[in-house]
mmCIF file of C-alpha atoms and ligand atoms in Angstrom:
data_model
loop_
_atom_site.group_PDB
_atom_site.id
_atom_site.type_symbol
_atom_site.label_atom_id
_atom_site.label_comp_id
_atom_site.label_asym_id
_atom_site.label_seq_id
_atom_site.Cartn_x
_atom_site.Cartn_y
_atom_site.Cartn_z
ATOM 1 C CA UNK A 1 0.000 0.000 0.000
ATOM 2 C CA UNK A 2 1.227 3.577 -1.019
ATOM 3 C CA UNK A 3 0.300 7.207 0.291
ATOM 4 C CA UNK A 4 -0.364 9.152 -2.372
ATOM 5 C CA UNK A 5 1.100 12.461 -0.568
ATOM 6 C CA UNK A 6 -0.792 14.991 -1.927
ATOM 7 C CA UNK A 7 0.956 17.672 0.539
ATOM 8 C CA UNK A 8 4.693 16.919 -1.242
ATOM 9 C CA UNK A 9 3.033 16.706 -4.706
ATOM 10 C CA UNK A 10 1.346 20.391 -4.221
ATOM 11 C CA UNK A 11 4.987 21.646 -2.754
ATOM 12 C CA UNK A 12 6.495 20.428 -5.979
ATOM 13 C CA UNK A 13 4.047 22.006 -8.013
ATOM 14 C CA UNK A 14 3.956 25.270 -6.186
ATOM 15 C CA UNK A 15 7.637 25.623 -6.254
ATOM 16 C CA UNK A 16 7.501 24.778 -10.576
ATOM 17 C CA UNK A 17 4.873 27.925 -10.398
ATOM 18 C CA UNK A 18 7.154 29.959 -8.254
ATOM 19 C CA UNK A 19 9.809 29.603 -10.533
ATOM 20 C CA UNK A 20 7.825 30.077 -13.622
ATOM 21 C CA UNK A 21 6.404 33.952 -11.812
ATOM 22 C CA UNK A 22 10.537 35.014 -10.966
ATOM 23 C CA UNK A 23 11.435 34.307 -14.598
ATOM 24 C CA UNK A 24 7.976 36.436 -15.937
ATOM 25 C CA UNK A 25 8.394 39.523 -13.077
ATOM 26 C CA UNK A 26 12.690 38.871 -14.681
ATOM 27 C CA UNK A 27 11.033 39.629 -18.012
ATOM 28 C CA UNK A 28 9.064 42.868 -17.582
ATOM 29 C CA UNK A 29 6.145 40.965 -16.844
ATOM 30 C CA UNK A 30 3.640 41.348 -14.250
ATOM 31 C CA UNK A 31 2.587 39.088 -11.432
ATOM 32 C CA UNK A 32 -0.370 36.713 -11.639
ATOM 33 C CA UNK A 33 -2.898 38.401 -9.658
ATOM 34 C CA UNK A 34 -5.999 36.492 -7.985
ATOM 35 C CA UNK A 35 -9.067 38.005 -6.213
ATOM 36 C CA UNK A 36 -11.163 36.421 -3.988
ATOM 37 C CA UNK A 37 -13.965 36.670 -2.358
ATOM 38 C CA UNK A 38 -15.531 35.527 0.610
ATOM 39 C CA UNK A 39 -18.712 36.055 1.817
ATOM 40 C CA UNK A 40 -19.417 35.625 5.442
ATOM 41 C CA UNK A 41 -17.547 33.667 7.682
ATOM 42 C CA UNK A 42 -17.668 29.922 7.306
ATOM 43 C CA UNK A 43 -15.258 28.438 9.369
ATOM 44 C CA UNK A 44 -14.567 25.784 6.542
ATOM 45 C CA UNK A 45 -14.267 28.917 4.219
ATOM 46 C CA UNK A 46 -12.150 31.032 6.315
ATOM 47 C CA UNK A 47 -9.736 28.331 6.383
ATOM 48 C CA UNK A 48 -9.769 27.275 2.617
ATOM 49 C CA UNK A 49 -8.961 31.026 1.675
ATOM 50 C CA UNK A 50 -6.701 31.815 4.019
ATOM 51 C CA UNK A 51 -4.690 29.191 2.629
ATOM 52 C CA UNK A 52 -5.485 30.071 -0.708
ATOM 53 C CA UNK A 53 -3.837 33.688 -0.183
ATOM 54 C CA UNK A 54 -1.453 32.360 1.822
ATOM 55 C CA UNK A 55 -0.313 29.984 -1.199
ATOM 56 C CA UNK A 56 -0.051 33.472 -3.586
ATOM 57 C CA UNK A 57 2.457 34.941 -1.322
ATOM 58 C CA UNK A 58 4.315 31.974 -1.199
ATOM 59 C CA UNK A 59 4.796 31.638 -4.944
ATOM 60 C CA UNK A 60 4.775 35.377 -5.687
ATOM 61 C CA UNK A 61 1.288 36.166 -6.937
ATOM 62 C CA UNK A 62 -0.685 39.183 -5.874
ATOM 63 C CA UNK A 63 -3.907 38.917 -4.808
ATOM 64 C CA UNK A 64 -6.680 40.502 -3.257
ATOM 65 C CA UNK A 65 -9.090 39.612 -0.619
ATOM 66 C CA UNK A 66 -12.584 41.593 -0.789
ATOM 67 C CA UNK A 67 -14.612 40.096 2.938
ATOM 68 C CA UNK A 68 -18.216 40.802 2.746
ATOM 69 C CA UNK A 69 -21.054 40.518 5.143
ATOM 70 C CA UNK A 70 -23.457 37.815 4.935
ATOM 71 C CA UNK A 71 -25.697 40.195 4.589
ATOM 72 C CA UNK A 72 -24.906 42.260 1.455
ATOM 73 C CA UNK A 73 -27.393 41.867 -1.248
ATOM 74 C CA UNK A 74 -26.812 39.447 -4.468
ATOM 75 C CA UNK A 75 -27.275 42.774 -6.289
ATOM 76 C CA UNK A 76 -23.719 44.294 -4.442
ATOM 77 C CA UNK A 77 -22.134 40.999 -4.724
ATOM 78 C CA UNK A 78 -22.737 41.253 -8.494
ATOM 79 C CA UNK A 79 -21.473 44.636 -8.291
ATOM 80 C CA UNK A 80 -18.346 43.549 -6.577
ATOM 81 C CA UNK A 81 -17.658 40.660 -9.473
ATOM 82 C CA UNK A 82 -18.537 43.451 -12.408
ATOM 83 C CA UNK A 83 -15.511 45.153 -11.299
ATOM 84 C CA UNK A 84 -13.016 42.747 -10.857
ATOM 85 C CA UNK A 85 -14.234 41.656 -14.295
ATOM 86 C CA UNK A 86 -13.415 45.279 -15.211
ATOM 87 C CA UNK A 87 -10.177 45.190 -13.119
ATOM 88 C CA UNK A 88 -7.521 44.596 -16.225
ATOM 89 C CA UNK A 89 -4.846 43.879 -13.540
ATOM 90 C CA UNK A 90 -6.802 41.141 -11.749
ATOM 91 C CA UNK A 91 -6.438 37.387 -14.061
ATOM 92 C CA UNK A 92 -8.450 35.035 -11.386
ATOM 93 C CA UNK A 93 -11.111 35.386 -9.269
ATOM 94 C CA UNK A 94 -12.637 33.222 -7.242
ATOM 95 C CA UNK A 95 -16.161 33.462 -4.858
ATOM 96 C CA UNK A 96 -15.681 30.975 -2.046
ATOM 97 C CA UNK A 97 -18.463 28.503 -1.648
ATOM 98 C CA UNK A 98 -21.087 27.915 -0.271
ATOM 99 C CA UNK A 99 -22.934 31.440 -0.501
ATOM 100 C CA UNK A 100 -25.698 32.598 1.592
ATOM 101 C CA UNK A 101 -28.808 30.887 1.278
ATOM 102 C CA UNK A 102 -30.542 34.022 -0.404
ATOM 103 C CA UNK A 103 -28.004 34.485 -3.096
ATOM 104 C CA UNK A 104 -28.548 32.304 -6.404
ATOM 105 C CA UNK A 105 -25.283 30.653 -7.040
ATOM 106 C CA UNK A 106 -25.853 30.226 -10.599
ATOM 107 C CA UNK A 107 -26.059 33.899 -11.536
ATOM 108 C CA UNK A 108 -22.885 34.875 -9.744
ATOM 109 C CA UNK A 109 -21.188 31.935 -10.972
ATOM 110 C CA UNK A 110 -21.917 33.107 -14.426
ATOM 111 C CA UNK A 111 -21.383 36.648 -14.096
ATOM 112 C CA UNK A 112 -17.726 36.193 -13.788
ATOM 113 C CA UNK A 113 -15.473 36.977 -16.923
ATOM 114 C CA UNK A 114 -14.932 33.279 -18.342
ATOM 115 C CA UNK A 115 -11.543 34.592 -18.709
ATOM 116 C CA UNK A 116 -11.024 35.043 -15.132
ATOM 117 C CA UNK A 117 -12.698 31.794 -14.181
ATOM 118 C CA UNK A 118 -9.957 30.008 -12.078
ATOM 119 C CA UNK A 119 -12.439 27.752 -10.453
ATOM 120 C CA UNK A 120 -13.545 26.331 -13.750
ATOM 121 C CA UNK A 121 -17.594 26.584 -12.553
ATOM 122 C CA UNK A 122 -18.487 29.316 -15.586
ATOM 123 C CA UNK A 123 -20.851 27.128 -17.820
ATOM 124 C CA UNK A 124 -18.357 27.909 -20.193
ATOM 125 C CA UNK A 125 -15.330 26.353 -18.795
ATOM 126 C CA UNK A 126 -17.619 23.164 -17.989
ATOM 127 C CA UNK A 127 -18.501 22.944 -21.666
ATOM 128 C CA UNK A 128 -15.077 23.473 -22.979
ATOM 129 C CA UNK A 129 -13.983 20.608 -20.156
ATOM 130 C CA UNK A 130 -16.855 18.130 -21.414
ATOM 131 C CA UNK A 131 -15.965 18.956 -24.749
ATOM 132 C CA UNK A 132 -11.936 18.329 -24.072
ATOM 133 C CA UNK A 133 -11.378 21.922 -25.077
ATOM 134 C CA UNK A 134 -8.612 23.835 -22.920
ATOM 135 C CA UNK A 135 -9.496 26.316 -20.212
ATOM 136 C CA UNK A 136 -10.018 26.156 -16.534
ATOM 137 C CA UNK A 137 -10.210 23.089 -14.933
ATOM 138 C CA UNK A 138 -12.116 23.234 -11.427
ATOM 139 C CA UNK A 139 -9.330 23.105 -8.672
ATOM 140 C CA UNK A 140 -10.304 19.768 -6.812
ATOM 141 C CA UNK A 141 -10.866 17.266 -9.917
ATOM 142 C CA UNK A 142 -7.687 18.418 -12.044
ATOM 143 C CA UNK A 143 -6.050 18.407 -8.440
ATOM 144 C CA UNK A 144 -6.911 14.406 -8.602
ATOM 145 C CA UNK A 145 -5.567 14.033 -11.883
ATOM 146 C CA UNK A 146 -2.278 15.333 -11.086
ATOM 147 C CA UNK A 147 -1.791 12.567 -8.607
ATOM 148 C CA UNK A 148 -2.949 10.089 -10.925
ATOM 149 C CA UNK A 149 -0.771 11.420 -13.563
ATOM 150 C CA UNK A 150 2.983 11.967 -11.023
ATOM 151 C CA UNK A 151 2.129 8.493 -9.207
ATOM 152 C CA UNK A 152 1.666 6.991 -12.947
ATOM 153 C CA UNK A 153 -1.448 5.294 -11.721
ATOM 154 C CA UNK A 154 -3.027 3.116 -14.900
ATOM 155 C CA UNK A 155 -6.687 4.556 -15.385
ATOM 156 C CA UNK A 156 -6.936 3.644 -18.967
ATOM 157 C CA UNK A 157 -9.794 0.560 -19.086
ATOM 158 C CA UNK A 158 -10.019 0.339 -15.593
ATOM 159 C CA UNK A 159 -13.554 0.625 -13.395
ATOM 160 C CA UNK A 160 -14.063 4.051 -11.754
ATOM 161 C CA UNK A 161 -16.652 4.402 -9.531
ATOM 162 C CA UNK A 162 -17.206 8.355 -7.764
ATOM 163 C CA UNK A 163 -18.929 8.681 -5.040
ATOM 164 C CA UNK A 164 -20.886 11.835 -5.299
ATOM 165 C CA UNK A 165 -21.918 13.746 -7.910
ATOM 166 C CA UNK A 166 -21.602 17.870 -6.412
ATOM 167 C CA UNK A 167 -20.820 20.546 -9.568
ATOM 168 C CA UNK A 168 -18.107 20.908 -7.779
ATOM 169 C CA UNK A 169 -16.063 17.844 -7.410
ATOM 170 C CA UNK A 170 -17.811 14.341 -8.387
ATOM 171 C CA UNK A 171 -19.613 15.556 -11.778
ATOM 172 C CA UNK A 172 -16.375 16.876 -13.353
ATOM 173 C CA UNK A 173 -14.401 14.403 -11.782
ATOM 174 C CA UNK A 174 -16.307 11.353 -13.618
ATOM 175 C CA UNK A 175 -16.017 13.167 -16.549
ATOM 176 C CA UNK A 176 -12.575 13.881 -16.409
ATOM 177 C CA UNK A 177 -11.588 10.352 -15.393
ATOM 178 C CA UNK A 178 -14.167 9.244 -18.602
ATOM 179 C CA UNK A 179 -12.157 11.520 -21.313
ATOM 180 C CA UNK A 180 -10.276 10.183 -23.895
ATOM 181 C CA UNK A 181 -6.888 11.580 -22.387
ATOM 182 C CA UNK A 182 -4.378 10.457 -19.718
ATOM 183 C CA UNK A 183 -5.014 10.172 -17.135
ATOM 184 C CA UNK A 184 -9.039 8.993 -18.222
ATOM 185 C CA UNK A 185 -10.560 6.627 -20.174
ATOM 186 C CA UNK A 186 -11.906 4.965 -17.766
ATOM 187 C CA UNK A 187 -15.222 3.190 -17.740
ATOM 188 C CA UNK A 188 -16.803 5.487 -14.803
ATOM 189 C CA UNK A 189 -19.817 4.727 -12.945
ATOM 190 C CA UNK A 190 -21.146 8.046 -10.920
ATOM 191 C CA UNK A 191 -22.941 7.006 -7.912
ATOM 192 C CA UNK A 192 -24.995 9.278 -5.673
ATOM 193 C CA UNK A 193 -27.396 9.468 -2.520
ATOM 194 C CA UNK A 194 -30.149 8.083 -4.860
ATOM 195 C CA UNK A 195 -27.682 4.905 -6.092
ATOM 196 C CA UNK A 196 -29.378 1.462 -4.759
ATOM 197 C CA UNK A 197 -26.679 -0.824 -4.238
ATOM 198 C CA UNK A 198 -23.415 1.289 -3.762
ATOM 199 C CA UNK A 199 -21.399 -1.241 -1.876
ATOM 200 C CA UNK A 200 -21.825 -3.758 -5.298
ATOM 201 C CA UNK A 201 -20.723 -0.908 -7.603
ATOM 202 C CA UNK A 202 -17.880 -0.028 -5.040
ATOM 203 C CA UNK A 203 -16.738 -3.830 -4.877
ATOM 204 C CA UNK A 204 -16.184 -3.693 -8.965
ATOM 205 C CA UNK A 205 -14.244 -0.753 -8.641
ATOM 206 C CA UNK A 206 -10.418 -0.557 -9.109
ATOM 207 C CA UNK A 207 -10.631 3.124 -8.215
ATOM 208 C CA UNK A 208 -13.204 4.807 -6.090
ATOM 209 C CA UNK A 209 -12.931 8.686 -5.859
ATOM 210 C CA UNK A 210 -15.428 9.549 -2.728
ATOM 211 C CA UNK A 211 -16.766 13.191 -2.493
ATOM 212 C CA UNK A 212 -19.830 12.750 -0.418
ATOM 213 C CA UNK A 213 -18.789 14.575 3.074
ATOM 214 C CA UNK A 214 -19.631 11.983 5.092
ATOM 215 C CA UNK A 215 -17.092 10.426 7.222
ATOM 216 C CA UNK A 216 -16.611 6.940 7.431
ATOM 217 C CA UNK A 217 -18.948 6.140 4.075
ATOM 218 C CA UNK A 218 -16.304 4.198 2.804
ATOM 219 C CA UNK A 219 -15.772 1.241 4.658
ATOM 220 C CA UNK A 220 -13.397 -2.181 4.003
ATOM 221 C CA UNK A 221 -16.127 -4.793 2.817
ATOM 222 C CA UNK A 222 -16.818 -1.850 -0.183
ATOM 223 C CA UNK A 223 -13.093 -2.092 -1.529
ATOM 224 C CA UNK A 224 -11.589 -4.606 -3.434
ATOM 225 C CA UNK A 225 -8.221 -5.673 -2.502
ATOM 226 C CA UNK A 226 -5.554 -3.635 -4.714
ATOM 227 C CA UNK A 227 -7.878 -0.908 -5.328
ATOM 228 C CA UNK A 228 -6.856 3.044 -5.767
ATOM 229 C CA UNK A 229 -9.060 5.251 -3.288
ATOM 230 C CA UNK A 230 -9.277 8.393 -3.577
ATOM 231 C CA UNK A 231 -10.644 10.253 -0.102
ATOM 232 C CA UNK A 232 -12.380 13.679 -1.408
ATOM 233 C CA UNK A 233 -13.594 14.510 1.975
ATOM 234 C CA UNK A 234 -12.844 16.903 4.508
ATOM 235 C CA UNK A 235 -15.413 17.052 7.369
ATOM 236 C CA UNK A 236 -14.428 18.765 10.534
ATOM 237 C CA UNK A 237 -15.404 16.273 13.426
ATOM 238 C CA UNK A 238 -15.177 17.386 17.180
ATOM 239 C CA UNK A 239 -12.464 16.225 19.065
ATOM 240 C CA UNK A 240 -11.410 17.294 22.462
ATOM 241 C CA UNK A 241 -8.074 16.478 21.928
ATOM 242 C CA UNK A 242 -7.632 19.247 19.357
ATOM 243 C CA UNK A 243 -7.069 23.075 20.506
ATOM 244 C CA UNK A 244 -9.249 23.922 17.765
ATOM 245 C CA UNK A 245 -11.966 21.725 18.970
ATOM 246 C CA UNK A 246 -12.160 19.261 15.772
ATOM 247 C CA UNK A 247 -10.199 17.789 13.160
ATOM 248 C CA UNK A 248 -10.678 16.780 9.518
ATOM 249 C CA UNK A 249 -12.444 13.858 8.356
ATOM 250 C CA UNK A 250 -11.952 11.656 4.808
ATOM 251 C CA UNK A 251 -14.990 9.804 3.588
ATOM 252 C CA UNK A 252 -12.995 6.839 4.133
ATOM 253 C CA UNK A 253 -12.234 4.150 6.993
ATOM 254 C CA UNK A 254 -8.666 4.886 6.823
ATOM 255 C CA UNK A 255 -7.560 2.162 9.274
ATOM 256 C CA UNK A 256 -9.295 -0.500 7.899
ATOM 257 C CA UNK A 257 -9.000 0.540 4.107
ATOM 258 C CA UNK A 258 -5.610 1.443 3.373
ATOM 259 C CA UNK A 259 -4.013 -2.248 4.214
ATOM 260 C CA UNK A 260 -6.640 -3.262 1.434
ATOM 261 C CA UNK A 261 -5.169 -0.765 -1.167
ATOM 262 C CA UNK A 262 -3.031 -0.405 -3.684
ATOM 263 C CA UNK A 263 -2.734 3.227 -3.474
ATOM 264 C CA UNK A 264 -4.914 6.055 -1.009
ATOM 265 C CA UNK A 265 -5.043 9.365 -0.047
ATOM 266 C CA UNK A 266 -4.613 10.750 3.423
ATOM 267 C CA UNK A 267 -7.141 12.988 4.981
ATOM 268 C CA UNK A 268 -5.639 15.816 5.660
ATOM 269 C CA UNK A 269 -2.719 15.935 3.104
ATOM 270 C CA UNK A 270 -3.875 14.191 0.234
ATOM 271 C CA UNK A 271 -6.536 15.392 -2.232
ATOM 272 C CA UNK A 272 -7.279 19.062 -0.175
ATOM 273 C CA UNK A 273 -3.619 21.049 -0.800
ATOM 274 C CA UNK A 274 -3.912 19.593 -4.583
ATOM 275 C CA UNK A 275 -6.826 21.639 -4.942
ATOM 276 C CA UNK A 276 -4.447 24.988 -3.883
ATOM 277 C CA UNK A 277 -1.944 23.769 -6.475
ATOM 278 C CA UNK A 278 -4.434 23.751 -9.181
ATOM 279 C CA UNK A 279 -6.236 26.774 -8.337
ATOM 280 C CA UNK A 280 -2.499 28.178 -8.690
ATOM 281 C CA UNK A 281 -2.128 26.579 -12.174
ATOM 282 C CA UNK A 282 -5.224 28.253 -13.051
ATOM 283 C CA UNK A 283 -4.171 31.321 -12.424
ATOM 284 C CA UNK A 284 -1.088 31.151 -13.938
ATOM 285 C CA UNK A 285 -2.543 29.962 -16.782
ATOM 286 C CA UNK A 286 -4.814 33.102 -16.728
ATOM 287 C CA UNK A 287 -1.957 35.584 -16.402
ATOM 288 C CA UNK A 288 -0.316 33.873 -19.491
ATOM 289 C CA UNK A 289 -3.269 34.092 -21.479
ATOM 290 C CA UNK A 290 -3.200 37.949 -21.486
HETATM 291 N N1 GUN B 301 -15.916 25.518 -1.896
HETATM 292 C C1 GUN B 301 -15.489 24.235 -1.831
HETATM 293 N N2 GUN B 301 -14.564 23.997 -2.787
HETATM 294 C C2 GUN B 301 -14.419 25.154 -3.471
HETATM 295 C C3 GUN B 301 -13.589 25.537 -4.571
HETATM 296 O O1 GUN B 301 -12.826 24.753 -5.145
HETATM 297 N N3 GUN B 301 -13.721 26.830 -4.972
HETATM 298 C C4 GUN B 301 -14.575 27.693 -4.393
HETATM 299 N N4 GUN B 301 -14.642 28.930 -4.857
HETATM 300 N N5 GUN B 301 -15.352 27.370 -3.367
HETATM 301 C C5 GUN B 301 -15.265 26.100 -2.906
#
């Protein structure tokens, strides 16, 4: 059985962006700049941006942080995107999720600039993904990819089965894995809360990417020995023992599923700083588009 260490993987790539920024700033160039913003304060989301901006200094981007009450209206949220679509010195930009419940996601999803659509959710990059077009790929999927690609993990022809089926992760993720590209071209089953017998579709499978949120879904008699699992999931759990009160929690049964495995992800350090790393390629890629 092998840890697939997402945490060293991200490193790598974040140092190959780094790098890439020195030699464009060496140029005349200027840095790849991300905005974000972050409505509210989600503890999950304060922590997911925090080390989103946190990853920009470290490579040499610039970015900006706009905060906003829960309150504000979708209208001055709108308002807010409109002018970092405007903003010619901004290249990414990013609206944490989940939004208030009385914002529609959809409509400030699609008001950002496709151009400036680092999280690959604009309808547009989602078409030009399905289609095998390039352009954004959203964070967490790719982020999956690039493990399967470095750890030169077989996909073609094998049996995929995702558990999940969010915008965010498991639909793009079974259609990534289902492309005609490498890593991909796999046969993929999608499974969901609606799926009837999930354990027999899981027992077939010779990788299982879970992105369901619920801790301790995944459990030994669903995994076949030898299989790849991929553990999307990062639930914060109380726990005493903690001084911040909780800590994070895969999908899957670590203890009992890893000695089955081939391959597995860690939760924390697996999947979750991948999904920095890609967010990061995004934006470079943005910047380099101009
Ligand atoms: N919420 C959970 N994952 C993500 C992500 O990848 N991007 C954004 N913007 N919000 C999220």
């Amino acid at each position: 059985m092998q840890i697939l260490d997402g945490k060293a993987l991200s490193d790598l790539i974040k140092s190959q962006i780094k790098e890439k920024v020195s030699a464009r700033v060496s140029a005349g160039q200027k840095q790849p700049h991300l905005a974000a913003i972050l409505v509210g304060n989600d503890g999950g989301s304060e922590t997911y941006i925090a080390s989103k901006i946190r990853s920009c200094e470290e490579i040499g981007f610039a970015s900006t942080l706009i905060r906003l009450e829960d309150t504000i209206t979708e209208a001055e949220l709108l308002g807010h995107i409109k002018k970092i679509n405007e903003n010619a010195d901004i290249d990414g930009l990013i609206v944490q999720l989940p939004l208030p419940k009385h914002m529609n996601v959809e409509k400030v999803i699609e008001a950002t600039d496709p151009n400036k659509d680092v999280d690959g959710f604009h309808p547009v990059s989602v078409g030009r993904m399905v289609q095998g077009l390039p352009g954004f790929l959203p964070a967490t999927p790719n982020g999956i990819m690039k493990i399967l690609e470095h750890y030169k993990i077989e996909t073609s022809g094998k049996e995929c089965v995702v558990i999940g089926r969010s915008d965010i992760v498991g639909t793009p993720a079974s259609i990534l894995m289902s492309r005609n590209n490498n890593p991909g071209n796999a046969t993929v089953t999608l499974c969901h809360s609606r799926t009837k017998n999930l354990k027999d579709h899981c027992l077939r499978a010779d990788i299982i990417i879970s992105a369901t949120g619920i801790p301790n879904s995944v459990t030994a008699d669903m995994v076949k020995d030898g299989a790849v699992v991929i553990d999307v999931g990062t639930t914060r759990v109380p726990d005493a023992t903690k001084k911040s009160g909780f800590r994070l929690s895969g999908d899957v049964d670590f203890a009992n599923v890893a000695p089955k495995c081939s391959y597995i992800t860690p939760v924390p350090g697996g999947v979750g700083p991948m999904t920095i790393a890609s967010l990061m390629l995004n934006t470079l890629l943005a910047a380099e588009g101009k």
